[in-house]
Every structure is written in C-alpha cells, then in structure tokens.
XYZ file of C-alpha atoms in Angstrom:
646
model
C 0.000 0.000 0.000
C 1.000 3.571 -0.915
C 2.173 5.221 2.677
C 0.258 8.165 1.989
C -3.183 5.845 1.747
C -1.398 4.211 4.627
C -1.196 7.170 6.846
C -4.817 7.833 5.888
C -6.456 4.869 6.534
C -4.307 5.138 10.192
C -5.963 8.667 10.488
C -9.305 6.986 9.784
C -9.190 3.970 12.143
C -7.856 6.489 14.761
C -10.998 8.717 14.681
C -12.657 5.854 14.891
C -11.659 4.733 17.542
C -11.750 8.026 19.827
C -15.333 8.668 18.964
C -16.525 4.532 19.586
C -14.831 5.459 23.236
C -16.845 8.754 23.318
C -20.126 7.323 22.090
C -19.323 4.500 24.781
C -19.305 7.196 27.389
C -22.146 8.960 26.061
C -24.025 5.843 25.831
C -23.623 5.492 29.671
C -24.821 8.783 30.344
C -27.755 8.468 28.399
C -28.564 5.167 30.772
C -28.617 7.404 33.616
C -30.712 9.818 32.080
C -33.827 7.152 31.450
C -33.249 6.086 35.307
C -33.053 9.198 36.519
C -36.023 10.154 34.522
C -37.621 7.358 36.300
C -36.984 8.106 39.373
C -37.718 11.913 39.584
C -41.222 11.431 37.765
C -42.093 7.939 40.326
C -40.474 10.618 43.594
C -42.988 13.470 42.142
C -45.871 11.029 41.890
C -45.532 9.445 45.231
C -44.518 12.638 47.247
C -47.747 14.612 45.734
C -49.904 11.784 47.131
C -48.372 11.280 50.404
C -48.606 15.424 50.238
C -51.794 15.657 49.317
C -53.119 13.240 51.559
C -51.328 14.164 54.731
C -50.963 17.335 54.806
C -52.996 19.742 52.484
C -53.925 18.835 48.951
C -52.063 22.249 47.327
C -48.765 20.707 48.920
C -49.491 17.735 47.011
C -50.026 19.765 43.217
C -47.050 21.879 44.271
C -44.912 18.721 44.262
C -46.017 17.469 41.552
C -45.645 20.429 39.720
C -42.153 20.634 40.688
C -42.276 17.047 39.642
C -43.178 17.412 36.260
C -41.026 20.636 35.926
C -37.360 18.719 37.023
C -38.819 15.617 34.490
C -39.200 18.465 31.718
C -36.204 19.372 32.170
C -34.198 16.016 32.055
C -36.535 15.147 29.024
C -35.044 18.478 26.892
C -31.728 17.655 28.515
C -32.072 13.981 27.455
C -33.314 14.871 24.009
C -29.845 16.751 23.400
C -27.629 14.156 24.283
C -29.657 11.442 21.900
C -29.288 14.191 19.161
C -25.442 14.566 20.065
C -25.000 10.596 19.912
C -26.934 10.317 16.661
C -24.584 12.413 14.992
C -21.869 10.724 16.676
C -22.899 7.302 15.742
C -23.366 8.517 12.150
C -20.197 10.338 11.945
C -18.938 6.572 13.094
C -20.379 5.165 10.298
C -19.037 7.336 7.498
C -15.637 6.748 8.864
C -16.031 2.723 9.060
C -17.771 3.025 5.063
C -14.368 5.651 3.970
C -12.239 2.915 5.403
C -14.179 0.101 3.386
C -13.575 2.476 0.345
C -9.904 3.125 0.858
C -9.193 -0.609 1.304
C -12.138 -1.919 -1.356
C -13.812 -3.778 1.133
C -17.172 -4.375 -1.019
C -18.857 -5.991 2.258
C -18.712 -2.757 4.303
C -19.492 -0.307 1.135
C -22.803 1.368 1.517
C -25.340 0.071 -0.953
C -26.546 2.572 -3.309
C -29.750 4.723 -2.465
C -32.746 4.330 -4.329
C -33.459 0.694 -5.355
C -31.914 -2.296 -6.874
C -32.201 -0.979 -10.607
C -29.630 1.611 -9.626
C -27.036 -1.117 -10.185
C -28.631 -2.544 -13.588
C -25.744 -2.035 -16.324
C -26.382 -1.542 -19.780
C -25.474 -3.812 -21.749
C -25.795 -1.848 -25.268
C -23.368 1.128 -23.742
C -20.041 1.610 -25.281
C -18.269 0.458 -21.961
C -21.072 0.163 -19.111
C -20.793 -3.889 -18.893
C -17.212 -3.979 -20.402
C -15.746 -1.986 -17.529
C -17.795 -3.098 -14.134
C -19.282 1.347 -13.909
C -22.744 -0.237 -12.702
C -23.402 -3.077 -10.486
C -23.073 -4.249 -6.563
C -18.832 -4.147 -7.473
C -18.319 -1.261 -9.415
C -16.880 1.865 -9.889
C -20.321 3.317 -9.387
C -20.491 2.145 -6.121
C -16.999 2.750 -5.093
C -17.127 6.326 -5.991
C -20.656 7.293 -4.767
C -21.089 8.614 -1.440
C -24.296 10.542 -2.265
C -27.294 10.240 -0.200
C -29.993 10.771 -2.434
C -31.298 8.750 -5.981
C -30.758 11.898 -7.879
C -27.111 12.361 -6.813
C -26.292 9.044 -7.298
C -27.640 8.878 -10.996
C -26.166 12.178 -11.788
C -22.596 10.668 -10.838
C -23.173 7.280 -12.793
C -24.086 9.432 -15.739
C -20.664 10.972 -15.369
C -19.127 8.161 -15.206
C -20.769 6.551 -18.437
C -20.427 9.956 -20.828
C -20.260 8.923 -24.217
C -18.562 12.320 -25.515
C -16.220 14.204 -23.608
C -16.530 17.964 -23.127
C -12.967 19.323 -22.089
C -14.613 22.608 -20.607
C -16.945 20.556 -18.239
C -14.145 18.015 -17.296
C -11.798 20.855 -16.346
C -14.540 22.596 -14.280
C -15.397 19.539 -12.425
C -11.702 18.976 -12.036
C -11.487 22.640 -10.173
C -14.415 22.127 -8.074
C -13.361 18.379 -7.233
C -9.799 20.436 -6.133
C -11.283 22.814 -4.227
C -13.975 20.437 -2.109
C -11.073 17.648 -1.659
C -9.550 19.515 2.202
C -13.393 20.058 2.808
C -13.431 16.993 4.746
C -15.718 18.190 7.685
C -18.606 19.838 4.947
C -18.442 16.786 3.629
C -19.407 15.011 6.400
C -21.257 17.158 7.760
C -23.207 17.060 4.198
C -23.872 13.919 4.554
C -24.389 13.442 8.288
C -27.403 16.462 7.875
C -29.092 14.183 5.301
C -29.390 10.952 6.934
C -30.604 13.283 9.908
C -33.462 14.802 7.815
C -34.373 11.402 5.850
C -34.203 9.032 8.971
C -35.257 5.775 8.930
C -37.833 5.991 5.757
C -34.994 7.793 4.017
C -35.148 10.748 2.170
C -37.552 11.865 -0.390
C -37.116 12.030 -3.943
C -36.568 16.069 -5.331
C -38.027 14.799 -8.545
C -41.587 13.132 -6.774
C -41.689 16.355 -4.805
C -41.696 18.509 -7.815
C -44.076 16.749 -9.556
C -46.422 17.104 -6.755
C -45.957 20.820 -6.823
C -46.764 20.760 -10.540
C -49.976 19.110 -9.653
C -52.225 22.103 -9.946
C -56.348 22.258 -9.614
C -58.227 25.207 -11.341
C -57.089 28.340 -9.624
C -60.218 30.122 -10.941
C -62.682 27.520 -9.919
C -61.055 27.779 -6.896
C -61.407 31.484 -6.465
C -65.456 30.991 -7.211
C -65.675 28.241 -4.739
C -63.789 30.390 -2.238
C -66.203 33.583 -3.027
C -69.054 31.038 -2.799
C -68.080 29.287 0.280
C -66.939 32.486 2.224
C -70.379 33.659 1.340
C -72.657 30.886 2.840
C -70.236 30.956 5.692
C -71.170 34.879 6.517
C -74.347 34.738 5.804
C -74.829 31.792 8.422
C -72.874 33.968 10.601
C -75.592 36.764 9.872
C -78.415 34.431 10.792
C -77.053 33.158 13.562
C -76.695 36.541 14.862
C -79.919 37.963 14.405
C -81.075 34.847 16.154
C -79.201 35.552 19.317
C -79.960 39.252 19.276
C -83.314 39.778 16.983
C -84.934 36.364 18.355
C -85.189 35.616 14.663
C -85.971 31.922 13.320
C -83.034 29.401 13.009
C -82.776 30.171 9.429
C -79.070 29.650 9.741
C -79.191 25.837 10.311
C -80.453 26.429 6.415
C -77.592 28.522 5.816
C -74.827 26.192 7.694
C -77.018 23.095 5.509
C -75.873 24.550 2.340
C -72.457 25.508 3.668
C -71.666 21.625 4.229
C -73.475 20.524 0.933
C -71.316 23.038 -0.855
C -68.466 22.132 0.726
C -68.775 18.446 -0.398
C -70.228 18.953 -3.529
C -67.059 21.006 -4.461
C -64.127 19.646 -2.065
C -62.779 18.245 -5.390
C -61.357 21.394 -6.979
C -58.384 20.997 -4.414
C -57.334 18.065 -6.169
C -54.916 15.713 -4.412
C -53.403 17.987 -2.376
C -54.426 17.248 0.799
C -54.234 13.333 0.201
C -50.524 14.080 -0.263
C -49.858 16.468 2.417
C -48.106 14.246 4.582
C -45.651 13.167 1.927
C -45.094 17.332 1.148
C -44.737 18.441 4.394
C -42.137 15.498 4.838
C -39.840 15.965 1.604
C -40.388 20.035 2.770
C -38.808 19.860 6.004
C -35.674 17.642 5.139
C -34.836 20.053 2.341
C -35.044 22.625 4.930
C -32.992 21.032 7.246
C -30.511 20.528 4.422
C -30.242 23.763 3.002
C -30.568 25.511 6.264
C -26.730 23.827 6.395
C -26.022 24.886 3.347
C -27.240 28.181 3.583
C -24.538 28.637 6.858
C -21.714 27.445 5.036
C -19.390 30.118 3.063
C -15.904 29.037 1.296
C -14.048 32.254 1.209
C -10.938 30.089 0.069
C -12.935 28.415 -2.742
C -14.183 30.322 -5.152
C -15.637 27.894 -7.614
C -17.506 26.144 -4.673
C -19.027 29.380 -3.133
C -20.163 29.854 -7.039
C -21.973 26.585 -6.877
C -23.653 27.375 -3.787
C -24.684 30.342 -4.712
C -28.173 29.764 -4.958
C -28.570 28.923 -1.203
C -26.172 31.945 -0.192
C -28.934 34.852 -2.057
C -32.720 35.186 -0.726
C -34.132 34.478 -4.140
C -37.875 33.715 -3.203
C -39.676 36.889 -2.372
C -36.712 37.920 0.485
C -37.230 34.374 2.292
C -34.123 31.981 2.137
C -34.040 28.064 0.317
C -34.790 26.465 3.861
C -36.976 29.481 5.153
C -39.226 28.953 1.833
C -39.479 25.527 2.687
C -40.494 25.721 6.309
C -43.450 28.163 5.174
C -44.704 25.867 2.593
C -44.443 23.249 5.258
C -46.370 25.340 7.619
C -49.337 25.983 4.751
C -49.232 22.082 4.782
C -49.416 21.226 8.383
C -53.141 23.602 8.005
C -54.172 21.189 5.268
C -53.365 18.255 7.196
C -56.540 19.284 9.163
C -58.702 18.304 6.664
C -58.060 14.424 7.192
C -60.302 15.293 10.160
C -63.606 14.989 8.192
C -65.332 15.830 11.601
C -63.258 19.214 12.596
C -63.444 19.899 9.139
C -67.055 20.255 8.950
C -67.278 22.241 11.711
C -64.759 24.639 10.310
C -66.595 25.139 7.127
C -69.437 26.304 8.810
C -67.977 29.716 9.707
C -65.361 29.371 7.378
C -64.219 28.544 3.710
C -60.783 27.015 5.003
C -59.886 24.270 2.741
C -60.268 26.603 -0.233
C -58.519 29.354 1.402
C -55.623 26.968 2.249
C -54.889 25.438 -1.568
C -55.269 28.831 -2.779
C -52.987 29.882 -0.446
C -50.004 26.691 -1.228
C -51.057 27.521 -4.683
C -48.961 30.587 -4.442
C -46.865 29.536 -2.657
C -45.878 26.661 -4.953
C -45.982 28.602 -7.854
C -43.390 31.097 -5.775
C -41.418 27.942 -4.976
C -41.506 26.423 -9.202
C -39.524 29.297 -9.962
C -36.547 28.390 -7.570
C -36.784 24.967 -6.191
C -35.666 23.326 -9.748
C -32.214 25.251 -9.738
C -31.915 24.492 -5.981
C -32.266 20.669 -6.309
C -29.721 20.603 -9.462
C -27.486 22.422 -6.860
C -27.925 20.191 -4.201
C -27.501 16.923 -6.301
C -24.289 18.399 -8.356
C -22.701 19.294 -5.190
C -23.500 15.612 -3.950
C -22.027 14.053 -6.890
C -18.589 16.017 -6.690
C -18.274 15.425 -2.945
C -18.363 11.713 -4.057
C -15.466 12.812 -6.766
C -13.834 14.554 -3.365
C -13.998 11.514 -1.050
C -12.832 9.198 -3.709
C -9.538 12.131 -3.960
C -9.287 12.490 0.058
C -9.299 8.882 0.453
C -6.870 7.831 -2.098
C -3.807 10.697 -1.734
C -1.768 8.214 -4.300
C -4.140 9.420 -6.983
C -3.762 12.688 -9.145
C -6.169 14.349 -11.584
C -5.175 14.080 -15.732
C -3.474 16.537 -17.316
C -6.220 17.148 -20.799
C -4.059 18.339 -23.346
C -5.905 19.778 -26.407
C -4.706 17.874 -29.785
C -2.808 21.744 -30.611
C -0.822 21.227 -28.093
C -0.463 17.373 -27.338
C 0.974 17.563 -31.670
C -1.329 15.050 -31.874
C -4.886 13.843 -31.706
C -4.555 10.820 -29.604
C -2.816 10.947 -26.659
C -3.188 8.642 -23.912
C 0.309 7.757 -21.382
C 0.078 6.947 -18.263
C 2.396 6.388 -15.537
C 2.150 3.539 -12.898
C -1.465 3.160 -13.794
C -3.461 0.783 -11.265
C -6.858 -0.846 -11.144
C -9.607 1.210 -8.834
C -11.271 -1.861 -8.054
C -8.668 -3.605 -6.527
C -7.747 -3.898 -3.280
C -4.515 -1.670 -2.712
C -2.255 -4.314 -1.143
C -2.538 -6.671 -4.109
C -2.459 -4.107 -7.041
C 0.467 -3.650 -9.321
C 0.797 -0.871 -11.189
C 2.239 -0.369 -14.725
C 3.159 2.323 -17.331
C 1.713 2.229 -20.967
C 1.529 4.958 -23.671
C -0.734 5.194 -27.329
C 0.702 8.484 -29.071
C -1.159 8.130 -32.604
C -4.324 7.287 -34.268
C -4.026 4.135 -35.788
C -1.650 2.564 -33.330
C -2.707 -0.882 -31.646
C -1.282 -2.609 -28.891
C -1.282 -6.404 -28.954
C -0.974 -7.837 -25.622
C -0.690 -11.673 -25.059
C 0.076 -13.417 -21.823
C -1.246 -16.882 -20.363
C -4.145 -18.041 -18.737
C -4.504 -15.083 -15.586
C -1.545 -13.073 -16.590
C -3.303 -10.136 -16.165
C -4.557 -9.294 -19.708
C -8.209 -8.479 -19.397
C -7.247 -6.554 -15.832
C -5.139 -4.646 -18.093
C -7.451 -3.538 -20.784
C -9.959 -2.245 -17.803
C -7.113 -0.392 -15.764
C -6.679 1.210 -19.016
C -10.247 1.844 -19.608
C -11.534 2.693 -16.214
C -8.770 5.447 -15.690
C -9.864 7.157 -18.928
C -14.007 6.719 -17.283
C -12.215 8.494 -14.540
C -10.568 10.974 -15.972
C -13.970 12.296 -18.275
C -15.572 12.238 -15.388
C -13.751 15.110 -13.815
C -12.008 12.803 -10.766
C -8.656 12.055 -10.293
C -6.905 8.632 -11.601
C -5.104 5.775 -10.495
C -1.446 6.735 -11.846
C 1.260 8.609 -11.122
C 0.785 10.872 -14.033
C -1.838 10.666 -17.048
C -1.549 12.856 -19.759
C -4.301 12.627 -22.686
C -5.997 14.461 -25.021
C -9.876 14.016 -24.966
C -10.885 10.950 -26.030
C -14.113 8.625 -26.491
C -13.945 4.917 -25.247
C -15.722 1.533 -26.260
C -15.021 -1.802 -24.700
C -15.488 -5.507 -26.073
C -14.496 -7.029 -23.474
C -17.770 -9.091 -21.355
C -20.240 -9.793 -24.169
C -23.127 -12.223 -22.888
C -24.369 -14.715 -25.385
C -27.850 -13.270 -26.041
C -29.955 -16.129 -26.044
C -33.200 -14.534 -25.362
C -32.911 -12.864 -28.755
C -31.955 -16.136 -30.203
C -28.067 -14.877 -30.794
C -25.337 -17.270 -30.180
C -21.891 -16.111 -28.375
C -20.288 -15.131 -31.634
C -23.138 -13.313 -33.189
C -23.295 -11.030 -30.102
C -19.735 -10.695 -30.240
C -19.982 -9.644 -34.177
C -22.656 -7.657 -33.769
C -20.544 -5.572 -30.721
C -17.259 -5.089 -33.154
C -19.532 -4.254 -35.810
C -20.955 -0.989 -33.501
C -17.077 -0.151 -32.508
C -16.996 0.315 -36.013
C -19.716 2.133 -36.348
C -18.431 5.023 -33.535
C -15.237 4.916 -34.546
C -16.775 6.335 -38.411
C -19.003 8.717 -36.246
C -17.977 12.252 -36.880
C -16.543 13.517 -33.410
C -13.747 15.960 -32.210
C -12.162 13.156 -29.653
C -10.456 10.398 -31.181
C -11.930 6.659 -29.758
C -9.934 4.207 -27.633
C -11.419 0.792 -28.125
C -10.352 -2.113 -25.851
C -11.113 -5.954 -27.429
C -10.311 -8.916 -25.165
C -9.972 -11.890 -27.100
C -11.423 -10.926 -30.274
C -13.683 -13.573 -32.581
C -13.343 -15.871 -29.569
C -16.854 -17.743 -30.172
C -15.763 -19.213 -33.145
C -12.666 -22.189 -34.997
C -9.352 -21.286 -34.413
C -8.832 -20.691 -38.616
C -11.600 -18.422 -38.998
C -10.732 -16.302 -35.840
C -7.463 -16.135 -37.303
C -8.421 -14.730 -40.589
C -10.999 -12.341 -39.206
C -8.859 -10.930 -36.822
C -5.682 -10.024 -38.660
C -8.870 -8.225 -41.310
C -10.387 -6.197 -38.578
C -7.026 -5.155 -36.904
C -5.930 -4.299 -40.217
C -8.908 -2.271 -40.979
C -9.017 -0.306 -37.937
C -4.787 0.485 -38.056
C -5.520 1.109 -42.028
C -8.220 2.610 -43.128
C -8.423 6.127 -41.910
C -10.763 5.876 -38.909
C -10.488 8.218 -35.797
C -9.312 5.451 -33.134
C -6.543 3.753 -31.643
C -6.457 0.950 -29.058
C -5.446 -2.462 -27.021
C -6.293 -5.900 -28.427
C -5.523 -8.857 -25.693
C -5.467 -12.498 -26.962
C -4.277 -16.144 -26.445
C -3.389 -16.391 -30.533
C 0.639 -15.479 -31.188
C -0.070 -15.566 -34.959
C -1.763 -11.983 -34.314
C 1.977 -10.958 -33.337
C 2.971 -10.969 -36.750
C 0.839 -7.562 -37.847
C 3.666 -5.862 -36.226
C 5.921 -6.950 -38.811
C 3.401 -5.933 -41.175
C 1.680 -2.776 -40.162
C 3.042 0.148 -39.017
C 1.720 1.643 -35.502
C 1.389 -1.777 -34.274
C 3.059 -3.013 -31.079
C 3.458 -6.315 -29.025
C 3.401 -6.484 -25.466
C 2.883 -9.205 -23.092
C 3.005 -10.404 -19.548
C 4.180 -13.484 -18.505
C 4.516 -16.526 -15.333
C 7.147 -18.648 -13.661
C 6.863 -22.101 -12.406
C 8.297 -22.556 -8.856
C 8.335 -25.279 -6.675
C 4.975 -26.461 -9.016
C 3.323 -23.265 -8.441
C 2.552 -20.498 -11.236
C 3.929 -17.051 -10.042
C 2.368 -14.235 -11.741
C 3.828 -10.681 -11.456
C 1.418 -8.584 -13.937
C 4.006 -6.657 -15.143
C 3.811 -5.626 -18.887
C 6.425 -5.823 -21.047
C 7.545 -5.017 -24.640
C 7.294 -8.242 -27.309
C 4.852 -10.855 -27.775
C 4.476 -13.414 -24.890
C 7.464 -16.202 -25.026
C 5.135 -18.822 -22.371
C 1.940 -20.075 -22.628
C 0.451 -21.964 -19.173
C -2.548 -24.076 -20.716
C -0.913 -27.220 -20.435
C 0.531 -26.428 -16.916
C -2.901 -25.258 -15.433
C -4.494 -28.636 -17.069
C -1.283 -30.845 -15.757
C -1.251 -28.942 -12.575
C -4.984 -29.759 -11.874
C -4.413 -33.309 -13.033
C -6.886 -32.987 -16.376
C -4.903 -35.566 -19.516
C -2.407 -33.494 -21.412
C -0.099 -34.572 -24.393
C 3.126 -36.298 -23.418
C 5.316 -34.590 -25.473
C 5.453 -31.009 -27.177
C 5.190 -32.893 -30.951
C 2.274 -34.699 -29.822
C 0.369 -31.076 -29.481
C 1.555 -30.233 -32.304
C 0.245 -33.386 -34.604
C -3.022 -33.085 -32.909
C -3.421 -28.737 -33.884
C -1.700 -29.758 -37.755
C -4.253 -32.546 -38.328
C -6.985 -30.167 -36.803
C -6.094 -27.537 -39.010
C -5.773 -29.680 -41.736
C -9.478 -31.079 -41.873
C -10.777 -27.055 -41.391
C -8.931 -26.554 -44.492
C -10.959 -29.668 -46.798
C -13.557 -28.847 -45.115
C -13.694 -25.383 -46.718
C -12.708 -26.700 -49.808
C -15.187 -28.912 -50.285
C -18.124 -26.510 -49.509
C-alpha cells in the first residue's frame, strides 16, 4: 500500500476509535438519564400523594408540579444528548464506510440509495458492462457517497459519458480540487441528510416537484372560495340575528348549504391534501438541508461558493431556500386538518378554510416552481462532486489528468500513463504499470497466459480514462491525454433470449465499434477488445482478426487501441503494419506453483500456461510437445478440406 493511503487509513481507524470510546461514554450517560427520569417522575408522583393526603392537597399539586417541571427538564436535557450521539454514531459510520472504500472492502461499502435498478448495467453502452461502472462491485459504487437517488444517478451518468466535453471536465476537475480539504462539509453534508431522511430515508426532489406541478383550477377555486366564504357569513348573519333579533333558526339552512357546498365542491383541491403528509415530509428535510447549506461560506474556494450560490442569495420573495421551505411546510401542516372529516365540517361552517388553504399553497408553490428546480440541481451536483472529493481524500496516491488539447499534445490521440493501477482492486494486491498510445491508428497487442493479467489490463486502461472524463482524479502517477471517447469488447453475454449465439453477439458488438469509430466527433476513440472472434474455430478467428485489426490500423478511422489475446499468430501484424506493437506479460513455475507478477512488457508473450494449469490440476495433457503439435496440424488440416469442399 502507498504510505500516503497508509497514513490515511491510520488517520481513519484512529478517529474511529476516539469517537466509539466517546459514544461509549455517552451511551452510559444516556442510561442514567432514562433512570433518573424514572426516578424523579415515580419521587414526584408518590410525594404529591403522600402530600396531598397528609398534609394539604395544594402541597401535594405543588410537588407534583415541581415534579413534572425537574422531568421536563431532564426530558429536553435527554433529548440533546440522543441528538449529540446520533450524529456521533453517524459520523462513526461514514468513517467505518471511507475505510471500506480506501481498502475496497465491497462488504462494508454502503449500498446505493434508491433501489436495486440503480445497479442494472447496460449492456448496449459503449463500456457500461465492459468496464464493471454499474453493479453491486463497481466503480459506481466505489465512488458514490451521495445520499440521495438523484445524486447518485447524476454521478453514474458521469461516469458513463459517451462524448467528452474538455470545458466541463476541467470545471469539475477545479471544483473536485477545491472540495477535496473540505473533509468536515463533507461530512457534515452527509451526516445532515441521513438526519433529515431518517429511517424511511429521504424523499425524492423529482416526486416532490411533480407534486408541486400538480395544480387544480385556480379560478374555480377562487369561485368556490367567493361562494363558500359567502354561505359561511351569511350563516354567521343568521345566527346573529337569532341571538340578538330572536329571529328563526334560518341559519341551520344557511350552515345546511355551507356543508353541501363544501362536499359537492371539495374536489377542486385536487390531491393535495391526500398528499400532504408526503409534502410536508420531503419540505422539512430540504429545509434542514439547506438551512446547512445556507450557513456554510468558502471564502478560500471560489468555484464552490459559485456553486452554492443559490442557497447563499434570498431568491424567493426575500425568504431563504430552507426558510421557503419551512413556510410551505407550515401551509401544509393547516391542510393536514382536513383528514379530520369531523373538525373539518365544523370549520366550514364559519369558514371557507380548505379553499382558502390550496389557494394559499397555490402561491406559494408557484413562488417555490420558480426556484426549487435550480436548488435541487445544486444540491444533487454538489452531492455528486463530494463523491469525486472523497474518492480524492481517500486515495492521496491518486492525481487528476493533465487534458491536453490535440494543438498542443501535436497530436490527436494521446493517452500515457504512468504507474497506472486498477480502482477496483484492493490496494495491497495491485500492481501498477506504465503504458503509452501516441497516434491514431496505433494498436497494442498484448498476449500473456491463462490469468496473466490481460483483461485486468485492458480495464485499468479503460476505467482510468471513465475516470478521468468524469472530472475525478486517476489511479497513476501521471496521465496525460488528449480528450478521447472509449468503447469496450471485453464481457459480451451470449444473447440467447434474442436467439443470438456467443459469436453473433460478439460480431454484432465489433460491428458498432466500427460504427463510432466512423461517427464524426472531435475526440479520437480508444477501443479495448479482449480476445477478439473468440466464439468461433481457431482458422476463422485467425483470418478475421488479422482483417479487422488491419482495418481499424488502415483505413483512416479516428481510433486507436489495445487488443488482448491467447493467438501469437496476431503478433505478426507488427511486422506488417506500421503503428502496431506487441506487449505481453508473462509466469514462472516454482516449486509447481505459477507465479504471476502482472508486469507488462515489450514483445509478444514467449510462455503459454494451458498445459501447466491442465497438468497442474491433473486434467490428460499430451506427453510430449510434438504430440500437441500433430493433434493442432491434423486439426487444421481437416478445417482446411472442409472449406474446400463446400
């Protein structure tokens, strides 16, 4: 392990540690609050008795008064400390999830908010399956430390951008720069959502705004108001001339009508008070939230202070983010009487208050329509680049690309990298290696045995550039690229619900890296192909690859890229075509064991390991070197009459 990640994840377990002894002490204190609680309310109860009956019975309410006043207290006092230790405790639990993160631990991760189908890949995206982005062990998932749906699908759709913007990568890169030391906002971010969501988590931004879209007929509304209000004073007129004029009870007429109105028309709210339980929810955790953010200023970060911007100015008629949301939530709690079908009949006889009230968060949710849009995108930006920021803070080994534009680079592919690693890997057992593509056109071979390393390869190569378009830093030394697109053939499942073989899927996958890499596009496209034309004869995979190597080093296209396979005879193409280079990896045998060290080197691959893994696991393999060799001639040599017979 790097000793920088070292001496964080010591930093880590150590604040761990002191605040598991706090909470421990804490925890004992809150014990003695609930007894003592006990006690003083049991003490109050029993003295005001023995008071009251012994004495004089004001002795008796005096104690008990004092009673209740001492419990009050403890109760408030009580209340604190449980709020102090549920931070605690949650501050606890970020640290425990960053250490999972810095070491990979995918058993301690957090899951992903929102539902299963957060961590559904797509199969038909360039590199989604190819590169393990989506899923329960992914880069998604190792990256995302956002608390809400919305934040967490903004980042994956970072992560899976199709066509790099430099402008938006270097802006990302700035912000992910300046939010990297904020380690206690961060937390703190984070700590003040799970707060506001609790235990039924938090609500979605998008469900609330489509609530506050739903809107009934302000004008009918306005009639039924100017209706109801009417009724309601004219009972009120009836009523009084009753009391003072002795005049009939005409008003029970009046208040009839009132509550036939009422219900006749009670549907021109709409939903709104069916939901208002669900609004005044989602209202006051977005208060809580940007209440926080609204405190928070970054004099030393510009960019960041920029992006909070919205929740630093009183936008909505003078009244903050959080103060906006706290009215609306009061308007709501009002509504909520109406699930009260009793009290809210006897309110409409004197007054038109359900009318009144949606008019009322009719304005109010127009007000908020104008604002709350810009303030969710805020919120949910700044979640997904705090993810970006943990993923920095927690691995100090990594360092953001250097994006070069082509004008400077001299070139329009550009992709070297120095002591690249693999994300997903734990950092004890990851080996790290250097590996540069300078021109379109060029194509690195790589060959290797069985679990050389080959495939890791291709995706430490692939998931560095996902990293690097994505505005967060890499796992390298040093990476210095010009923009650049990416596709993947490297997991392709054999689609037999369409009624595809293995090989069909994989033809029809090369055929669409063709396709993008003849797509008109400013970036250049770095394809990765593991074992290419693997579903089919030895002969024909042969033939087909050498033509659709040769076509993409030939024949003009935008693109450059790795190509890992098992065949040597593919070697040979850099004899033949220029911008085509070997590399390989390679084992040792000791003491019966294979020894792998991933390292890549120049040349094609002088081992192979077949045999050894079959021999080693006791499968039948040929005797001698010549008997392989009879068997692949005569194999070879029936392909070849069979094609010449049909």
């Amino acid at each position: 392990m790097h000793p920088d990640k070292a001496a964080r994840l010591r930093a880590l377990q150590r604040h761990e540690e002191r605040l598991q002894r706090r909470i421990t002490h804490l925890d004992a204190r809150s014990n003695r609050y609930s007894w003592l609680r006990v006690l003083v309310f049991a003490v109050s109860l029993i003295s005001g008795l023995a008071l009251g009956l012994a004495l004089r019975w004001w002795l008796g309410l005096l104690s008990v008064a004092l009673g209740l006043i001492l419990f009050s207290v403890l109760v408030a006092q009580h209340r604190r400390l449980e709020s102090h230790l549920s931070r605690l405790r949650l501050l606890s639990r970020l640290l425990h999830d960053q250490q999972a993160r810095l070491l990979v631990d995918w058993q301690a991760i957090a899951p992903l908010p929102g539902g299963r189908d957060l961590y559904d890949s797509d199969a038909t995206h360039p590199f989604d399956l190819d590169l393990d982005i989506s899923g329960p062990r992914s880069l998604h998932r190792l990256l995302n430390t956002a608390t809400t749906r919305e934040g967490a699908l903004l980042l994956k759709s970072w992560l899976l951008e199709e066509a790099p913007d430099l402008a938006t990568i270097q802006r990302r890169q700035a912000l992910v720069a300046e939010l990297t030391p904020l380690r206690l906002f961060r937390n703190r971010l984070q700590i003040e959502a799970h707060l506001a969501g609790g235990a039924s988590g938090l609500a979605r931004g998008s469900q609330l705004l489509r609530r506050l879209q739903q809107e009934p007929p302000k004008a009918r509304l306005r009639q039924d108001l100017t209706y109801m209000g009417s009724l309601n004073l004219l009972t009120l007129l009836l009523l009084a001339g009753q009391l003072t004029l002795h005049l009939p009870p005409w008003w029970l007429l009046s208040a009839a009508l009132s509550i036939l109105f009422f219900l006749l028309r009670r549907g021109d709210a709409g939903d709104l008070f069916d939901e208002t339980f669900e609004l005044q929810r989602a209202c006051a955790q977005l208060s809580a939230i940007f209440a926080y953010l609204e405190r928070r200023h970054f004099p030393q970060q510009p960019l960041v202070q920029q992006l909070c911007c919205p929740f630093s100015q009183s936008e909505s008629n003078q009244l903050s983010p959080s103060q906006a949301l706290h009215r609306l939530s009061l308007l709501l709690s009002l509504a909520s009487f109406g699930q009260n079908l009793l009290l809210t009949l006897l309110l409409h006889l004197v007054t038109p208050w359900e009318f009144l009230i949606a008019l009322r968060l009719e304005a109010w949710k127009a007000r908020l329509l104008r604002h709350l849009p810009r303030w969710l995108e805020t919120w949910f930006e700044l979640e997904a680049l705090c993810s970006l920021a943990t993923f920095a803070d927690l691995n100090p080994d990594y360092h953001l690309p250097e994006f070069i534009p082509p004008a400077e680079a001299g070139t329009p592919f550009l992709y070297e990298g120095q002591g690249l690693g693999h994300p997903l890997l734990p950092p004890a057992s990851k080996v790290v290696n250097d590996f540069t593509l300078r021109q379109i056109g060029s194509i690195a071979i790589i060959t290797g045995s069985n679990m050389a390393g080959k495939s890791t390869f291709l995706r430490t190569v692939g998931m560095n550039l996902v990293l690097a378009n994505a505005g967060a830093p890499v796992d390298a030394i040093r990476l210095r690229l010009t923009p650049l697109r990416l596709f993947a053939c490297i997991r392709i499942s054999d689609a037999l619900t369409e009624g595809a073989s293995y090989f069909y899927a994989e033809v029809r996958r090369l055929r669409a890296l063709l396709d993008t890499a003849e797509r008109p596009s400013s970036a250049p496209l770095l394809f990765l192909i593991d074992e290419i034309f693997r579903g089919t004869n030895n002969r024909e995979r042969r033939l087909g690859s050498r033509a659709y190597l040769r076509a993409l080093a030939t024949t003009g296209r935008r693109c450059a890229g790795l190509v890992a396979t098992h065949d040597l005879d593919l070697t040979q193409l850099a004899e033949e075509i220029a911008g085509i280079n070997n590399y390989h990896f390679r084992e040792e045998v000791r003491d019966g064991e294979m020894i792998f060290d991933y390292r890549l080197r120049p040349g094609p691959c002088p081992t192979t390991n077949a045999l050894k893994i079959m021999r080693l696991l006791g499968l039948p393999v040929p005797e001698t070197e010549s008997d392989q060799d009879d068997g692949e001639q005569a194999a070879t040599r029936r392909s070849a009459d069979k094609s010449e017979a049909s």
